[in-house]
């Protein structure tokens, strides 16, 4: 049973790649399997193969499947100490540049984009920065660009923001109505939302800071390595890379290209080449 | 006993977990030769204090699991708070921030189901005290692939809901006290 299902999963991932160029073949398989089984149950298919049949012939099924495969619910200022470290240790360096490029890779529904935008506003760096928010899921990108979150999440966002050393009040940045909080468009007028895949796409600009948190834990090791190589090649000399609190460069072949800049917070700095 | 030699142990615990695990993990001998994968429900914001605690008490090596870390024998891996811990198809441990399962992250079901997938009948799964039903589906997955399913005796447990739910899902599971669990695990992991 389980062996057949494993085969079906392999075939479905191959089908998604061949038909739609979405490449999940090197995603960590155990998580993908959980997500596909959830998708199968929610979408009402008896088998993964039946789901594959449908998604191959009916493109409207793709976004629904992508939702299960990619969307990550995060929080604003998730891991407040990470943002505190950016504020206190990284931004003093970034301040020395006349203009800045920041890449939020795997921006999902935008929580981290708004967090960084607020941080940069508070530190007076927003106006000289361009933020690139990229994801492979078009619906997630649209949600990120909309910047609307249900109001029940705001308490946690506010708490995180304060713990991160926030200098303003989060409520300055959103308007609440009808159970939703809509974040101000002044937080995204310097954000470029764009489709980009760490699996198949290449370098697109020279960055001063790349934040890619809890994205690579979904990759297998070879794919993690590809992504880290891409980050290395995308960073300016002495640029910064921030990862999720349980991610590290330790197992990567590119580890030598970085120094551990804020060790506990998984903030790395690109060595001089 | 079962035909396949056991290659790994998965343990899940919730309310009352610390006392239960203190009765079990420190009692394992230094020569214990299996990996032990542990999920304990801890509040997401609290840094995981369990690892230093058990490091100071145990004779086997104890550490917080890192993403894509190869599983080694004789080491107890604790899931970090606010991350699921899974066994990957290549036998590494993997972490995920997928949404909570049974309101829990880490979830016992997520660990047990992925471990059952990888180890099959070479896995022993142990459900300890807890006040919810996480782990019931996971233990059933372990039993379904022919692994050894063990449940702490609900009568002696700090919180009986979790072992009771596990037993309802897997009536064939072996019911044991803490001492019996120690004896059973030690016999699996030191005989050879």
PDB file of N, CA and C in Angstrom, chain A residues 27-33 217-221, chain B residues 37 67-69 71 85-96 111 114-115 117-119:
ATOM      1  N   UNK A  27      11.954  18.157  -3.209  1.00  0.00           N
ATOM      2  CA  UNK A  27      11.476  18.585  -1.906  1.00  0.00           C
ATOM      3  C   UNK A  27      11.591  17.398  -0.948  1.00  0.00           C
ATOM      4  N   UNK A  28      11.750  17.692   0.330  1.00  0.00           N
ATOM      5  CA  UNK A  28      11.848  16.633   1.334  1.00  0.00           C
ATOM      6  C   UNK A  28      10.592  15.788   1.257  1.00  0.00           C
ATOM      7  N   UNK A  29      10.786  14.510   0.988  1.00  0.00           N
ATOM      8  CA  UNK A  29       9.671  13.680   0.575  1.00  0.00           C
ATOM      9  C   UNK A  29       8.641  13.418   1.684  1.00  0.00           C
ATOM     10  N   UNK A  30       9.112  13.315   2.917  1.00  0.00           N
ATOM     11  CA  UNK A  30       8.168  12.976   3.996  1.00  0.00           C
ATOM     12  C   UNK A  30       7.110  14.072   4.164  1.00  0.00           C
ATOM     13  N   UNK A  31       7.540  15.340   4.078  1.00  0.00           N
ATOM     14  CA  UNK A  31       6.578  16.444   4.202  1.00  0.00           C
ATOM     15  C   UNK A  31       5.661  16.517   2.995  1.00  0.00           C
ATOM     16  N   UNK A  32       6.256  16.348   1.810  1.00  0.00           N
ATOM     17  CA  UNK A  32       5.447  16.373   0.585  1.00  0.00           C
ATOM     18  C   UNK A  32       4.372  15.290   0.653  1.00  0.00           C
ATOM     19  N   UNK A  33       4.756  14.146   1.156  1.00  0.00           N
ATOM     20  CA  UNK A  33       3.807  13.033   1.238  1.00  0.00           C
ATOM     21  C   UNK A  33       2.630  13.390   2.141  1.00  0.00           C
ATOM     22  N   UNK A 217      14.042  24.103   4.615  1.00  0.00           N
ATOM     23  CA  UNK A 217      13.805  22.846   5.338  1.00  0.00           C
ATOM     24  C   UNK A 217      12.880  21.925   4.546  1.00  0.00           C
ATOM     25  N   UNK A 218      12.213  22.467   3.540  1.00  0.00           N
ATOM     26  CA  UNK A 218      11.375  21.601   2.704  1.00  0.00           C
ATOM     27  C   UNK A 218      12.137  20.990   1.537  1.00  0.00           C
ATOM     28  N   UNK A 219      13.427  21.331   1.418  1.00  0.00           N
ATOM     29  CA  UNK A 219      14.226  20.825   0.308  1.00  0.00           C
ATOM     30  C   UNK A 219      15.078  19.652   0.773  1.00  0.00           C
ATOM     31  N   UNK A 220      15.413  18.765  -0.180  1.00  0.00           N
ATOM     32  CA  UNK A 220      16.416  17.759   0.157  1.00  0.00           C
ATOM     33  C   UNK A 220      17.797  18.423   0.098  1.00  0.00           C
ATOM     34  N   UNK A 221      18.812  17.696   0.507  1.00  0.00           N
ATOM     35  CA  UNK A 221      20.129  18.332   0.625  1.00  0.00           C
ATOM     36  C   UNK A 221      20.676  18.883  -0.684  1.00  0.00           C
TER      37      UNK A 221
ATOM     38  N   UNK B  37      13.635   8.873  19.067  1.00  0.00           N
ATOM     39  CA  UNK B  37      13.082  10.123  18.528  1.00  0.00           C
ATOM     40  C   UNK B  37      11.950  10.550  19.445  1.00  0.00           C
ATOM     41  N   UNK B  67      17.741  19.955  11.170  1.00  0.00           N
ATOM     42  CA  UNK B  67      17.160  19.586   9.887  1.00  0.00           C
ATOM     43  C   UNK B  67      18.148  18.794   9.036  1.00  0.00           C
ATOM     44  N   UNK B  68      17.699  17.692   8.435  1.00  0.00           N
ATOM     45  CA  UNK B  68      18.463  16.848   7.518  1.00  0.00           C
ATOM     46  C   UNK B  68      19.707  16.249   8.186  1.00  0.00           C
ATOM     47  N   UNK B  69      19.557  15.960   9.459  1.00  0.00           N
ATOM     48  CA  UNK B  69      20.648  15.367  10.214  1.00  0.00           C
ATOM     49  C   UNK B  69      20.521  13.841  10.128  1.00  0.00           C
ATOM     50  N   UNK B  71      20.340  10.174  11.272  1.00  0.00           N
ATOM     51  CA  UNK B  71      19.990   9.594  12.567  1.00  0.00           C
ATOM     52  C   UNK B  71      21.089   8.620  12.998  1.00  0.00           C
ATOM     53  N   UNK B  85       8.867  17.223  13.654  1.00  0.00           N
ATOM     54  CA  UNK B  85      10.049  16.414  13.348  1.00  0.00           C
ATOM     55  C   UNK B  85       9.584  15.176  12.590  1.00  0.00           C
ATOM     56  N   UNK B  86      10.238  14.923  11.473  1.00  0.00           N
ATOM     57  CA  UNK B  86       9.885  13.767  10.651  1.00  0.00           C
ATOM     58  C   UNK B  86      11.124  12.934  10.360  1.00  0.00           C
ATOM     59  N   UNK B  87      10.898  11.685   9.989  1.00  0.00           N
ATOM     60  CA  UNK B  87      11.983  10.880   9.450  1.00  0.00           C
ATOM     61  C   UNK B  87      11.850  10.918   7.939  1.00  0.00           C
ATOM     62  N   UNK B  88      12.906  11.360   7.281  1.00  0.00           N
ATOM     63  CA  UNK B  88      12.871  11.484   5.826  1.00  0.00           C
ATOM     64  C   UNK B  88      13.077  10.129   5.161  1.00  0.00           C
ATOM     65  N   UNK B  89      12.845  10.102   3.871  1.00  0.00           N
ATOM     66  CA  UNK B  89      12.932   8.834   3.151  1.00  0.00           C
ATOM     67  C   UNK B  89      14.360   8.315   3.040  1.00  0.00           C
ATOM     68  N   UNK B  90      15.357   9.177   3.335  1.00  0.00           N
ATOM     69  CA  UNK B  90      16.740   8.691   3.347  1.00  0.00           C
ATOM     70  C   UNK B  90      17.213   8.408   4.773  1.00  0.00           C
ATOM     71  N   UNK B  91      16.300   8.467   5.741  1.00  0.00           N
ATOM     72  CA  UNK B  91      16.658   8.147   7.115  1.00  0.00           C
ATOM     73  C   UNK B  91      17.203   9.320   7.915  1.00  0.00           C
ATOM     74  N   UNK B  92      17.241  10.510   7.318  1.00  0.00           N
ATOM     75  CA  UNK B  92      17.617  11.697   8.096  1.00  0.00           C
ATOM     76  C   UNK B  92      16.394  12.180   8.882  1.00  0.00           C
ATOM     77  N   UNK B  93      16.625  12.975   9.933  1.00  0.00           N
ATOM     78  CA  UNK B  93      15.485  13.670  10.521  1.00  0.00           C
ATOM     79  C   UNK B  93      15.296  14.973   9.764  1.00  0.00           C
ATOM     80  N   UNK B  94      14.059  15.354   9.588  1.00  0.00           N
ATOM     81  CA  UNK B  94      13.753  16.604   8.920  1.00  0.00           C
ATOM     82  C   UNK B  94      12.787  17.382   9.793  1.00  0.00           C
ATOM     83  N   UNK B  95      12.845  18.704   9.681  1.00  0.00           N
ATOM     84  CA  UNK B  95      11.937  19.557  10.445  1.00  0.00           C
ATOM     85  C   UNK B  95      10.968  20.222   9.487  1.00  0.00           C
ATOM     86  N   UNK B  96       9.822  20.620   9.987  1.00  0.00           N
ATOM     87  CA  UNK B  96       8.905  21.371   9.132  1.00  0.00           C
ATOM     88  C   UNK B  96       8.101  22.343   9.979  1.00  0.00           C
ATOM     89  N   UNK B 111       5.515  12.685  13.573  1.00  0.00           N
ATOM     90  CA  UNK B 111       6.736  11.885  13.752  1.00  0.00           C
ATOM     91  C   UNK B 111       6.450  10.402  13.509  1.00  0.00           C
ATOM     92  N   UNK B 114       5.677   9.330   9.824  1.00  0.00           N
ATOM     93  CA  UNK B 114       6.836   9.348   8.926  1.00  0.00           C
ATOM     94  C   UNK B 114       7.853   8.283   9.336  1.00  0.00           C
ATOM     95  N   UNK B 115       7.990   8.058  10.633  1.00  0.00           N
ATOM     96  CA  UNK B 115       8.929   7.031  11.101  1.00  0.00           C
ATOM     97  C   UNK B 115       8.435   5.639  10.719  1.00  0.00           C
ATOM     98  N   UNK B 117       6.710   4.966   8.154  1.00  0.00           N
ATOM     99  CA  UNK B 117       6.977   4.871   6.720  1.00  0.00           C
ATOM    100  C   UNK B 117       8.404   4.418   6.451  1.00  0.00           C
ATOM    101  N   UNK B 118       9.338   4.974   7.194  1.00  0.00           N
ATOM    102  CA  UNK B 118      10.743   4.685   6.924  1.00  0.00           C
ATOM    103  C   UNK B 118      11.168   3.356   7.552  1.00  0.00           C
ATOM    104  N   UNK B 119      10.832   3.149   8.808  1.00  0.00           N
ATOM    105  CA  UNK B 119      11.347   1.976   9.513  1.00  0.00           C
ATOM    106  C   UNK B 119      10.452   0.749   9.359  1.00  0.00           C
TER     107      UNK B 119
END
